[in-house]
PDB file of C-alpha atoms in Angstrom:
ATOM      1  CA  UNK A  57       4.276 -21.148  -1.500  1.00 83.00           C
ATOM      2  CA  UNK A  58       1.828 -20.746  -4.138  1.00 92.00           C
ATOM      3  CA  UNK A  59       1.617 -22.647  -7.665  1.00 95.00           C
ATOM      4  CA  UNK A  60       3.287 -19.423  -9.190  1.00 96.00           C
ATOM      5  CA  UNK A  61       6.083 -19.558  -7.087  1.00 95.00           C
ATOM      6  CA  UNK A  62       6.639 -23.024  -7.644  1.00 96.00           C
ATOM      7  CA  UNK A  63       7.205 -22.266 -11.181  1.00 97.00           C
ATOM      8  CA  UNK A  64       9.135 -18.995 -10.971  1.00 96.00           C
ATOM      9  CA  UNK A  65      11.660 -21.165  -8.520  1.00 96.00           C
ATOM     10  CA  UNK A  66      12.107 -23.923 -11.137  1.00 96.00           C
ATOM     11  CA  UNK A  67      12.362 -21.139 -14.394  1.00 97.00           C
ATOM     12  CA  UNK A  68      15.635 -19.656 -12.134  1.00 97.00           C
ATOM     13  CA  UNK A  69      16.732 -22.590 -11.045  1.00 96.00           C
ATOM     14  CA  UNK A  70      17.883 -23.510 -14.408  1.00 96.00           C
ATOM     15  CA  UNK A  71      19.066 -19.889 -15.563  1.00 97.00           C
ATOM     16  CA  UNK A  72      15.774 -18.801 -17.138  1.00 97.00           C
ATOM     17  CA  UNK A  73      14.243 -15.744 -16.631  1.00 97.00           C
ATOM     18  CA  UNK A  74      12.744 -14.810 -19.921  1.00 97.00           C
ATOM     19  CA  UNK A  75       9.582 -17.280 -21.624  1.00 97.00           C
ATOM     20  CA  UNK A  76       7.004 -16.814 -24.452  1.00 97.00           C
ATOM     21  CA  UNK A  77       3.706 -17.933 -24.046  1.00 97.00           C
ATOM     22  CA  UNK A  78       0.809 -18.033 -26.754  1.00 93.00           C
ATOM     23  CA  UNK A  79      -1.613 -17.109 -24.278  1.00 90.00           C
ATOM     24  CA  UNK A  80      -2.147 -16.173 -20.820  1.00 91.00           C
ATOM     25  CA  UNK A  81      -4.394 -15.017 -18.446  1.00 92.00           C
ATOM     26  CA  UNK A  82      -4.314 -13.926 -15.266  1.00 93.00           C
ATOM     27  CA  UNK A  83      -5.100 -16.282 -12.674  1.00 91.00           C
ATOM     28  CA  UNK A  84      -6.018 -14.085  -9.058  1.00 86.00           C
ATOM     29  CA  UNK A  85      -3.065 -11.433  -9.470  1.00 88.00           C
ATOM     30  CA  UNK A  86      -0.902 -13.827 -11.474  1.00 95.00           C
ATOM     31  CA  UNK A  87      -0.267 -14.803 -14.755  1.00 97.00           C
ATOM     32  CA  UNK A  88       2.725 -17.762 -13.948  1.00 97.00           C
ATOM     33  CA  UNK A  89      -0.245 -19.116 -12.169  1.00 97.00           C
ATOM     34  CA  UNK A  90      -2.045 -19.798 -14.898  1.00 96.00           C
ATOM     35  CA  UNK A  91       1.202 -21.342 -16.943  1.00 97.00           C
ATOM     36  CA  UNK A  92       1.560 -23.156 -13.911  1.00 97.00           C
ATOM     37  CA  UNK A  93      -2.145 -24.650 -14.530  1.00 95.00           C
ATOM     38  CA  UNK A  94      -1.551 -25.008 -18.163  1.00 95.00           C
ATOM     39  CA  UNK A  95       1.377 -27.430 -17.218  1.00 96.00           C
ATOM     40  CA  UNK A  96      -0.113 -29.475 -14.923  1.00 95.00           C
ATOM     41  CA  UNK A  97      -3.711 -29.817 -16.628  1.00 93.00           C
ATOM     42  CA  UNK A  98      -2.859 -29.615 -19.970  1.00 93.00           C
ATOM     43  CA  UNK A  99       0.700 -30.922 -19.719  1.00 95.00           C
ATOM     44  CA  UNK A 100       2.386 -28.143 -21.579  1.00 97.00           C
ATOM     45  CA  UNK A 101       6.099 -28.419 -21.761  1.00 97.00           C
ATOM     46  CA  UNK A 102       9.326 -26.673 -22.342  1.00 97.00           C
ATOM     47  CA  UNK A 103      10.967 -25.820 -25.516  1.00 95.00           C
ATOM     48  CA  UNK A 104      13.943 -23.967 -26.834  1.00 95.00           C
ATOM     49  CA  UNK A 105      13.000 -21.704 -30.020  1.00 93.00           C
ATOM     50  CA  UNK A 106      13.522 -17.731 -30.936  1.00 94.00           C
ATOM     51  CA  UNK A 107      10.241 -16.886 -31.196  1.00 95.00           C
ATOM     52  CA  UNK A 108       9.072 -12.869 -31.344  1.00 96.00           C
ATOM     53  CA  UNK A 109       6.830 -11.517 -28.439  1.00 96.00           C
ATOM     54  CA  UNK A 110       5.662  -8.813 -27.091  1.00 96.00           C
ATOM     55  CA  UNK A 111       6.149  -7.999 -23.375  1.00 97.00           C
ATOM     56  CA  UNK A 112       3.176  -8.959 -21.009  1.00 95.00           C
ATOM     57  CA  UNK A 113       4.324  -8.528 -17.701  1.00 96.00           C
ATOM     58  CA  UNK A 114       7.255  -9.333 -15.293  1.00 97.00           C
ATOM     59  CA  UNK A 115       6.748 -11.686 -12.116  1.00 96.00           C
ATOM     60  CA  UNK A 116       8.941 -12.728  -9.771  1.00 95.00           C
ATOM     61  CA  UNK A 117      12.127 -11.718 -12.092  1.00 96.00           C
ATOM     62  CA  UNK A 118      10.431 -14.002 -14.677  1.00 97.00           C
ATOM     63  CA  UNK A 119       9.600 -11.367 -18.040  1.00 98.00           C
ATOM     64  CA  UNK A 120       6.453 -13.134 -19.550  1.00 97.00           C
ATOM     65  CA  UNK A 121       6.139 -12.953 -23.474  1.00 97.00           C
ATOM     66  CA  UNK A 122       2.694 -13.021 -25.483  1.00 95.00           C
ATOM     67  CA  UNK A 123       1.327 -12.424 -28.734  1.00 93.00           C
ATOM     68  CA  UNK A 124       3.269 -10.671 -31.574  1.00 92.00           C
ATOM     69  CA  UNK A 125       5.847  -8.325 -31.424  1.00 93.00           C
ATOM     70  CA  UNK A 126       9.280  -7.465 -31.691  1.00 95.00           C
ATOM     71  CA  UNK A 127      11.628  -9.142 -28.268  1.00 96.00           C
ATOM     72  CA  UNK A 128      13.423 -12.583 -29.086  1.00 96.00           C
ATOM     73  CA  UNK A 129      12.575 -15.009 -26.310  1.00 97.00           C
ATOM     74  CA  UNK A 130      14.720 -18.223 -26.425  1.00 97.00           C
ATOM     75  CA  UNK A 131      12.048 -20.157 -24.047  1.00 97.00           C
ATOM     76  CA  UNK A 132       8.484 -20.951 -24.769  1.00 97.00           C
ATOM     77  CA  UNK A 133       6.213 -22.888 -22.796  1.00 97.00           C
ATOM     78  CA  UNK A 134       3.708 -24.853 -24.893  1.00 96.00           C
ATOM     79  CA  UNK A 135       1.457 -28.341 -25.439  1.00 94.00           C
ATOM     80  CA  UNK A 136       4.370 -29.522 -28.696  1.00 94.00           C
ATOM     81  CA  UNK A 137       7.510 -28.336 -25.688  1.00 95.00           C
ATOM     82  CA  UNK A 138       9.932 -31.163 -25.470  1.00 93.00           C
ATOM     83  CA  UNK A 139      11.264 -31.185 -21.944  1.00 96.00           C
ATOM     84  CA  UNK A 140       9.295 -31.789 -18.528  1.00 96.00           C
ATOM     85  CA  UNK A 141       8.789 -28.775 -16.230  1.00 96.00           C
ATOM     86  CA  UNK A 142       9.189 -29.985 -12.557  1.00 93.00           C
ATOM     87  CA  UNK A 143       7.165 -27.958 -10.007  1.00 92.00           C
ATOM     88  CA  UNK A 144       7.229 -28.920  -6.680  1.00 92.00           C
ATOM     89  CA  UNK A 145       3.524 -28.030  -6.632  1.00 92.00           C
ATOM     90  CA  UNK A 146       2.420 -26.840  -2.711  1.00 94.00           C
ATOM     91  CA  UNK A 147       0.930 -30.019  -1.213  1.00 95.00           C
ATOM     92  CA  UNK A 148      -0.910 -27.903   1.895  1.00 97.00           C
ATOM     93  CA  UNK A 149      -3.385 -26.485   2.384  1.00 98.00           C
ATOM     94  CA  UNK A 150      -5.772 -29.278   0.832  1.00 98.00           C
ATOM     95  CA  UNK A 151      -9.730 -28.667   1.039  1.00 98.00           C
ATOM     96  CA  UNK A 152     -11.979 -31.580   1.426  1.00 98.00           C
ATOM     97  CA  UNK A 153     -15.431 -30.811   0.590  1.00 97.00           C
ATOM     98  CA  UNK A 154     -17.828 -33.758   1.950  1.00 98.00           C
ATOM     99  CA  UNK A 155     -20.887 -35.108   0.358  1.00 96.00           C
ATOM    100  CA  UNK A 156     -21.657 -37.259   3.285  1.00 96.00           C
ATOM    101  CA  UNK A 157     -25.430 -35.334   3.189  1.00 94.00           C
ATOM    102  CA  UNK A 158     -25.608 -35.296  -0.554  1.00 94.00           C
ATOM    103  CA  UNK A 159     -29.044 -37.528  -0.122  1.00 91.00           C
ATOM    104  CA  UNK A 160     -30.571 -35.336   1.833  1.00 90.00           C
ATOM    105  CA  UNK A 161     -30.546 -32.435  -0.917  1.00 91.00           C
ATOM    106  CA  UNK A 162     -33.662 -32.335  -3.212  1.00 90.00           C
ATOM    107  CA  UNK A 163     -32.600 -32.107  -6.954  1.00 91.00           C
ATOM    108  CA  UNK A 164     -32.373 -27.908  -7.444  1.00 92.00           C
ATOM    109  CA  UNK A 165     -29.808 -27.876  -3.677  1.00 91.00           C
ATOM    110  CA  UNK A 166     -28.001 -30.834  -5.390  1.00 92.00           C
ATOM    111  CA  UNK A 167     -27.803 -28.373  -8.536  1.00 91.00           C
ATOM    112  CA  UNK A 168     -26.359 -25.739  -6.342  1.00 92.00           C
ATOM    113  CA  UNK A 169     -23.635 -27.556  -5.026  1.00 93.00           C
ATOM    114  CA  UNK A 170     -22.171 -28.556  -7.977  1.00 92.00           C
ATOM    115  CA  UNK A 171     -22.393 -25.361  -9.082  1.00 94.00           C
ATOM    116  CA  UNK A 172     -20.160 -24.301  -5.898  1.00 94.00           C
ATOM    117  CA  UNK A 173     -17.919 -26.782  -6.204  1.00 94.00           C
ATOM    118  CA  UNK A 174     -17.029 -25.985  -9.595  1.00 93.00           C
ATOM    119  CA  UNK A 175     -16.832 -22.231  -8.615  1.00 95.00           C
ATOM    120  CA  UNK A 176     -14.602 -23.528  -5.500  1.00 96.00           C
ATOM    121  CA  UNK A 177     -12.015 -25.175  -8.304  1.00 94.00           C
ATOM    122  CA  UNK A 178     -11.740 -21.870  -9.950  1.00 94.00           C
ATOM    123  CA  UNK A 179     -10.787 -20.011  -6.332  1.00 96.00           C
ATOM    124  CA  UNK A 180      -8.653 -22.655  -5.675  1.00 97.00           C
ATOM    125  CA  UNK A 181      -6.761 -22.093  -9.188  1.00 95.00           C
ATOM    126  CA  UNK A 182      -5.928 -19.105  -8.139  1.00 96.00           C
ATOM    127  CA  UNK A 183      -3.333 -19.924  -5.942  1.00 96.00           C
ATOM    128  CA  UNK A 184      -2.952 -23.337  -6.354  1.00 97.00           C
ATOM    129  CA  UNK A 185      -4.072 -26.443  -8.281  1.00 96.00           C
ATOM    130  CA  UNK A 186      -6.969 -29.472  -8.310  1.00 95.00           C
ATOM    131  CA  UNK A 187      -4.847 -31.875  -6.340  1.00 95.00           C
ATOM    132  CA  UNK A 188      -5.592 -29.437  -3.559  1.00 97.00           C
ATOM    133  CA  UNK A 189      -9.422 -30.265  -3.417  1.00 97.00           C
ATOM    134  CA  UNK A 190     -10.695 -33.642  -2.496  1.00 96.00           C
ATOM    135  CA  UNK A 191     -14.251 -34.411  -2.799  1.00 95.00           C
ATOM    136  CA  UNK A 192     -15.325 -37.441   0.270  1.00 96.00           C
ATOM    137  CA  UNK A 193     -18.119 -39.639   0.868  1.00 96.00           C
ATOM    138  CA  UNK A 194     -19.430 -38.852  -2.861  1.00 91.00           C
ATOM    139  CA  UNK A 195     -22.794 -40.631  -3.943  1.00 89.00           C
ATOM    140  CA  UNK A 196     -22.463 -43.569  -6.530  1.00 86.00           C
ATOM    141  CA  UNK A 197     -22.595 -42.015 -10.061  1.00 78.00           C
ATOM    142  CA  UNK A 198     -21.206 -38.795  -8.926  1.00 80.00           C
ATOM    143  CA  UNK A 199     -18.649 -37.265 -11.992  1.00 76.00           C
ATOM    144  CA  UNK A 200     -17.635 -34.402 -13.024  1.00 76.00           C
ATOM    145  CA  UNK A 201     -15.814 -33.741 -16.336  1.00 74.00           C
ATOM    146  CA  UNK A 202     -13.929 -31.024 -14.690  1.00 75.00           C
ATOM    147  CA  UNK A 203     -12.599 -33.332 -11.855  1.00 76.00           C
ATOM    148  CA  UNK A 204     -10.289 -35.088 -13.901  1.00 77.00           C
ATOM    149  CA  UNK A 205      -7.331 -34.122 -11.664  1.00 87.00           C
ATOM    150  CA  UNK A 206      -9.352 -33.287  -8.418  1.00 92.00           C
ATOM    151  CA  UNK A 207      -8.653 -36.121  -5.894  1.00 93.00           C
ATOM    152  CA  UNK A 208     -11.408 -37.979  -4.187  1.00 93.00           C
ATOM    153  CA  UNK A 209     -11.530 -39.226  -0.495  1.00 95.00           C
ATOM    154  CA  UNK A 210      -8.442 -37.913   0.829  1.00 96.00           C
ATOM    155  CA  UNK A 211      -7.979 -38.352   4.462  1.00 97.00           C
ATOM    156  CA  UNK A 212      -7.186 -35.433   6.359  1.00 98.00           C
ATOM    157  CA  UNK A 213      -3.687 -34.642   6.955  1.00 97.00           C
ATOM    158  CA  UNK A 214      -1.768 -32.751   9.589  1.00 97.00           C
ATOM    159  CA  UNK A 215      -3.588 -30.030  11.509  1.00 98.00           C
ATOM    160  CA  UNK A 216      -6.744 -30.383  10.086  1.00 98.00           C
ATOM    161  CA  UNK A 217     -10.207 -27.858  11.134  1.00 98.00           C
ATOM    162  CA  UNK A 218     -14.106 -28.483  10.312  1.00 98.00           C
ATOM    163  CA  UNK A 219     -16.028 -25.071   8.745  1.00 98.00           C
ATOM    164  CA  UNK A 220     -18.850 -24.954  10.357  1.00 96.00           C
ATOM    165  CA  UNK A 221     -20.837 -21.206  11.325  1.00 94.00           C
ATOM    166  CA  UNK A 222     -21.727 -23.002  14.366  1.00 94.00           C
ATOM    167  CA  UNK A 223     -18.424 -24.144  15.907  1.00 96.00           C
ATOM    168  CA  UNK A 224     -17.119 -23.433  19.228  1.00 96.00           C
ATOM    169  CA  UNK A 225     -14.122 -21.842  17.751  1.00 98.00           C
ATOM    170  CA  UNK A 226     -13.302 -18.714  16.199  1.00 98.00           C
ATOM    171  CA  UNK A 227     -11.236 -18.360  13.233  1.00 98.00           C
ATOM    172  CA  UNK A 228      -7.818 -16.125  13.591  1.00 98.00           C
ATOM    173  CA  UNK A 229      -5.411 -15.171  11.089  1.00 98.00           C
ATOM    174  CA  UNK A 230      -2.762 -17.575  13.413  1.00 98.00           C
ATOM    175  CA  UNK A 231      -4.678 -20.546  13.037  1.00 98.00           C
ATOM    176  CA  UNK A 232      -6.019 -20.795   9.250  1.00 98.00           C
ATOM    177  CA  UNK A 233      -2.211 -20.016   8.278  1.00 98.00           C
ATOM    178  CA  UNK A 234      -1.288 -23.324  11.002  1.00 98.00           C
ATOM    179  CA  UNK A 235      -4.262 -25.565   9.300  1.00 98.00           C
ATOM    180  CA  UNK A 236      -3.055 -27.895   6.479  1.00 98.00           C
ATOM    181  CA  UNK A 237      -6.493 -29.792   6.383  1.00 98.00           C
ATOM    182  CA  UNK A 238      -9.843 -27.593   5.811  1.00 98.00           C
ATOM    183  CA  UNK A 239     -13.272 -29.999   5.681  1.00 98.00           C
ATOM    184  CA  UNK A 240     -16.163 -28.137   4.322  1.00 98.00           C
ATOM    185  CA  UNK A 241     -19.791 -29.853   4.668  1.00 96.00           C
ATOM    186  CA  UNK A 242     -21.354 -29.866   1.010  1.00 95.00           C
ATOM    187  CA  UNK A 243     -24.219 -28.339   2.746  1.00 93.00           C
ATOM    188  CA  UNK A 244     -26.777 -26.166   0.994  1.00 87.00           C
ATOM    189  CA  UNK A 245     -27.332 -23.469   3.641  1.00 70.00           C
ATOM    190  CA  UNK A 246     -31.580 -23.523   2.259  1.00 62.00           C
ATOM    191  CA  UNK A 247     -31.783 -26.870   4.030  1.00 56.00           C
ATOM    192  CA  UNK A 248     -32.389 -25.293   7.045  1.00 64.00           C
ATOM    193  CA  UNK A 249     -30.087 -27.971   8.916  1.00 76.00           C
ATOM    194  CA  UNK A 250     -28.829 -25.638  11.769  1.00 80.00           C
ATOM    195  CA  UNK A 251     -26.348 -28.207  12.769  1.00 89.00           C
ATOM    196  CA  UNK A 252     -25.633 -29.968   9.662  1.00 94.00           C
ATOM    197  CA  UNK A 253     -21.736 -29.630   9.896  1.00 95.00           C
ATOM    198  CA  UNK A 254     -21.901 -31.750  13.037  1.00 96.00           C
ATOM    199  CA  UNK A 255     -24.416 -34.653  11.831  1.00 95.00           C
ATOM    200  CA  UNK A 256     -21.597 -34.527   8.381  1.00 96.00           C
ATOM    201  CA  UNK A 257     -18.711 -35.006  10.468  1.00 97.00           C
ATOM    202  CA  UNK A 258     -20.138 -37.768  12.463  1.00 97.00           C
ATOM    203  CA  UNK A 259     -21.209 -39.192   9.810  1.00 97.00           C
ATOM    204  CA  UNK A 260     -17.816 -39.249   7.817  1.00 98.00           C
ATOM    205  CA  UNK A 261     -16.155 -39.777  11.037  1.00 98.00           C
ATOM    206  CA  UNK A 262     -13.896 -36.190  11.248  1.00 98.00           C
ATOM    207  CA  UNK A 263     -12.809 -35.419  14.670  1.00 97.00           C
ATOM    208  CA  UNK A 264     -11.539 -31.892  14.339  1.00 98.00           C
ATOM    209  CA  UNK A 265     -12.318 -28.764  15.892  1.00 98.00           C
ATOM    210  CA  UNK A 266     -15.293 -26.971  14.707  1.00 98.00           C
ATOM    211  CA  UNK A 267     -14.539 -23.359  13.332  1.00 98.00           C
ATOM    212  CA  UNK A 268     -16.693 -20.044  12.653  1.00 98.00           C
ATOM    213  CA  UNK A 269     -15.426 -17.863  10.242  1.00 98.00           C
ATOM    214  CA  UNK A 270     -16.825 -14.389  11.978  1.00 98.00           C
ATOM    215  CA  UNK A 271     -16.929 -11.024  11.212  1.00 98.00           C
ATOM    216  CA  UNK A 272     -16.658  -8.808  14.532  1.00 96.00           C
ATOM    217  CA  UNK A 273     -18.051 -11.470  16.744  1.00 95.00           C
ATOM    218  CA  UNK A 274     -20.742 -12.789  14.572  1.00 96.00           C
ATOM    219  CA  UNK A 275     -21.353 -14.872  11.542  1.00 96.00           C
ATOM    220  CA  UNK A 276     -24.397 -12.878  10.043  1.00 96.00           C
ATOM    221  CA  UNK A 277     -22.921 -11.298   6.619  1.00 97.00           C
ATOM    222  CA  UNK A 278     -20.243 -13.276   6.142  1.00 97.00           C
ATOM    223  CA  UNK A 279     -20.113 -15.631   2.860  1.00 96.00           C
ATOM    224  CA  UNK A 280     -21.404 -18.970   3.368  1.00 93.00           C
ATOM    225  CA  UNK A 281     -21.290 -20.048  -0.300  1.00 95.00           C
ATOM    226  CA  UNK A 282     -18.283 -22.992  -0.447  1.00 96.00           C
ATOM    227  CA  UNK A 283     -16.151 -21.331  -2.719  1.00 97.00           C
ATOM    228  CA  UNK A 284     -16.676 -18.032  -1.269  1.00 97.00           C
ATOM    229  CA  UNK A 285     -14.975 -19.882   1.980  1.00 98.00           C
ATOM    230  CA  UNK A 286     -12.518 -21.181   0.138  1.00 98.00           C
ATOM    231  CA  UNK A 287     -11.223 -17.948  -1.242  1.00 98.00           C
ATOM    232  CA  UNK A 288     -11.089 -16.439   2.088  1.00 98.00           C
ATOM    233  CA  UNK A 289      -9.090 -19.256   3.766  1.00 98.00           C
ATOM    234  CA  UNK A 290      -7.045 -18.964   0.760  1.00 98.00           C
ATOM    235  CA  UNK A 291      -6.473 -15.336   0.647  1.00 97.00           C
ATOM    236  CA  UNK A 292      -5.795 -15.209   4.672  1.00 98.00           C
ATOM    237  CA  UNK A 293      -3.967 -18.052   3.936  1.00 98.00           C
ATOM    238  CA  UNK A 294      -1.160 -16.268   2.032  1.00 96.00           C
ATOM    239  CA  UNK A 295      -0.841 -13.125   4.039  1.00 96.00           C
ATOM    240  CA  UNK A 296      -4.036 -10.970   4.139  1.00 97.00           C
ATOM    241  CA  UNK A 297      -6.319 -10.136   6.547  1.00 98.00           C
ATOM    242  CA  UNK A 298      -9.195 -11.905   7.749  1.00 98.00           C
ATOM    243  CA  UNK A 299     -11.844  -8.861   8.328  1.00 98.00           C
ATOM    244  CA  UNK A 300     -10.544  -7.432   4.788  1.00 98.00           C
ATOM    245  CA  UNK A 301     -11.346 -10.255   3.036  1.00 98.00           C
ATOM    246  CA  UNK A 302     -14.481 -10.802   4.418  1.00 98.00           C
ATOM    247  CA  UNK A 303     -15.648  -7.350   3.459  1.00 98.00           C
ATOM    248  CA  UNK A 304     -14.294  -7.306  -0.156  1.00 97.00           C
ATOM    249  CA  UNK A 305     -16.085 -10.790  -1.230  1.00 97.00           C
ATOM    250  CA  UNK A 306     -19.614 -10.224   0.765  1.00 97.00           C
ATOM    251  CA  UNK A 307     -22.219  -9.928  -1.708  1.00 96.00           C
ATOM    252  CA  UNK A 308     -24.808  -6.924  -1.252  1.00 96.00           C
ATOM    253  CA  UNK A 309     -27.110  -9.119   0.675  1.00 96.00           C
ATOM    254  CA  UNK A 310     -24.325 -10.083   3.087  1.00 96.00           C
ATOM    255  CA  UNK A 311     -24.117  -6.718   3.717  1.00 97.00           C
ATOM    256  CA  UNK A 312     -27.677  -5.658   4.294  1.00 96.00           C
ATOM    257  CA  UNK A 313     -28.421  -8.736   6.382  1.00 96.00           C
ATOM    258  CA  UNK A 314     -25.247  -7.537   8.772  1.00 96.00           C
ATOM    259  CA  UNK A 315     -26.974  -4.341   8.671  1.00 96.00           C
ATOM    260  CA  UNK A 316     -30.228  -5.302   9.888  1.00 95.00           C
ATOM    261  CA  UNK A 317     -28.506  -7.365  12.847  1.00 95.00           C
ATOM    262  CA  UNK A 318     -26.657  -4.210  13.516  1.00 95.00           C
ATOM    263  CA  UNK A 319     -29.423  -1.808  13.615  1.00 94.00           C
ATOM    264  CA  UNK A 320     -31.329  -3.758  16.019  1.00 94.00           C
ATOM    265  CA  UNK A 321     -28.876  -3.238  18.469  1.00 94.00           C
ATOM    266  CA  UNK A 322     -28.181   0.063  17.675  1.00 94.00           C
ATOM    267  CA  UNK A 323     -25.062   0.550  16.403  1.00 94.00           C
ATOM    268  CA  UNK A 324     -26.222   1.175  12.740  1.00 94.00           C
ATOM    269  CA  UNK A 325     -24.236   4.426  12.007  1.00 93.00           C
ATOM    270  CA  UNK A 326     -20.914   2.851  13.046  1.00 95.00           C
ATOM    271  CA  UNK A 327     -21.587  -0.349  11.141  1.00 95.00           C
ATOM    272  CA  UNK A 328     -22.476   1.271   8.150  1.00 95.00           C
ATOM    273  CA  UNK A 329     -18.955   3.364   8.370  1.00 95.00           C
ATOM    274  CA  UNK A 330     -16.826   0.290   8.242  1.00 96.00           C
ATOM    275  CA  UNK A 331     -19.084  -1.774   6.320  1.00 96.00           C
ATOM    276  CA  UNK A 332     -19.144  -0.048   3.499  1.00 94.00           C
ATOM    277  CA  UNK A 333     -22.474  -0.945   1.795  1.00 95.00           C
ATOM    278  CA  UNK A 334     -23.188   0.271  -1.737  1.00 93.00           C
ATOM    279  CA  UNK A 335     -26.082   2.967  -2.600  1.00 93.00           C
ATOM    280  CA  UNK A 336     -28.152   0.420  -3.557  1.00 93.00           C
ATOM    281  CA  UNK A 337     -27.848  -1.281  -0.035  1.00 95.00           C
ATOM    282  CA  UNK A 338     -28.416   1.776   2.061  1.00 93.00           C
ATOM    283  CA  UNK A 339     -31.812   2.563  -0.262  1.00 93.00           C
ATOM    284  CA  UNK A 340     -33.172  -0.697   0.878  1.00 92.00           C
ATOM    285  CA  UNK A 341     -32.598  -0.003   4.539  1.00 89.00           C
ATOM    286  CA  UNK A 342     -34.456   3.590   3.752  1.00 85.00           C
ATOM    287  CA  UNK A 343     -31.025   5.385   3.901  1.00 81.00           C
ATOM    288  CA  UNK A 344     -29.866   8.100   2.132  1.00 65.00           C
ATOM    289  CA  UNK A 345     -26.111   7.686   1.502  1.00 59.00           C
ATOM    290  CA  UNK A 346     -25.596  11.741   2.263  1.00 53.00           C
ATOM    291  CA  UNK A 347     -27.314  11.095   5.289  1.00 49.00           C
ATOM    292  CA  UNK A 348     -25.457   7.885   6.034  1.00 50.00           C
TER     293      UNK A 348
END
């Protein structure tokens, strides 16, 4: 169950299907997400009013009310709301992100990881909340203003995986939607530690299986920036499908590296059919897309 579901199940638990907010977003593909958020960061509440909206969208049987216009709503969800909103937030899937190598970063790769561990909160926001992500085996000094509700050294619970490009096991569909527990080495790739996921978890003590996401047998092209991972756990996760995923968040150099790999096997043409790659990427290889 995501966050938004959490809150959709509470609103018609107690007979309410219509609310007013003063402004929304949309979180991912949801806007009671990001109410959802609202109420657990910010601690917005509930309040009984007749306040005048206009009609922003309709979720889960749950009409969603914004801005000015001309539809009473008798609910409102705000920071001055009187009465608690209780959402039995999801607990799994938690990601721990480790900083057990943190030392070994020089100052710009230290730069870049906080960096992707900010971006990771925002992919994790999109289907759930901060309590989700733990940060382990952080330096002294480390803070974040950001990480005021993040949690810090969680152990892992249930069935719980390792991320690593170089594990002995291959990601399925099955077993990230079985995995409560995903441990991600706060690794920056530019290192050049080939086995840095295994030194991190003996380090910090994980024994877990090691698993590759992979794209057709191989890791070349797929994302290997944290939150990048995250989002495609997350999004396989809660129904979708893993090679899908994969293709839609690769960045144009995921996609020309795959190429390259491809082409020096031969299989080129076919890769290039369900790859995808923009203009742009088939100019570098020296391809003409009407050619392609």
């Amino acid at each position: 169950m995501t966050l938004a579901k959490s809150l959709s199940y509470f609103l018609k638990k107690n007979g309410i299907n219509e609310i007013y907010v003063n402004k929304v977003k949309r979180r991912g593909n949801s806007y009671l997400q990001d109410i959802a958020l609202n109420i657990l960061i910010k601690d917005f509440k509930l309040k009984e009013t007749e306040i005048l909206g206009k009609l922003k969208a309709e979720e889960d049987e749950i009409k969603i009310f914004s801005g000015k216009g001309s539809e009473k709503v008798n609910y409102e969800i705000a920071k001055d709301g009187k009465r608690d909103i209780i959402i039995d937030f999801p607990k799994f899937p938690v990601f721990i992100i480790d900083l057990s190598l943190w030392n070994r970063h020089s100052e710009e790769e230290r730069n870049r990881l906080i960096v992707q561990i900010l971006c990771s909160i925002n992919s994790i926001r999109k289907y759930l909340w901060d309590y989700n992500l733990s940060i382990n085996n952080f330096p002294q000094g480390f803070s974040l203003s950001i990480l005021n509700k993040v949690r810090f050294n969680v152990a892992p619970e249930g069935n719980a995986i390792i991320l690593n490009p170089y594990g002995e096991i291959e990601a399925t569909e099955e077993l990230i939607r079985n995995t409560q527990t995903f441990i991600i080495g706060g690794i920056i790739d530019r290192s050049g530690w080939k086995y840095a996921t295994y030194e991190m978890a003996k380090i910090a003590k994980y024994a877990f299986p090691h698993v590759k996401i992979a794209l057709r047998g191989s890791t070349v092209g797929v994302p290997d920036r944290i939150n990048k991972i995250i989002e495609i756990i997350l999004r396989v996760y809660y129904g979708e499908k893993l090679e899908n995923v994969i293709l839609d968040l690769q960045s144009n150099a995921d996609k020309f590296n795959r190429l390259l790999v491809e082409k020096q096997k031969g299989n080129l043409k076919e890769a290039i059919q369900w790859l995808k790659p923009s203009e742009k990427v088939l100019r570098r290889l020296g391809i003409q897309s009407n050619s392609a």
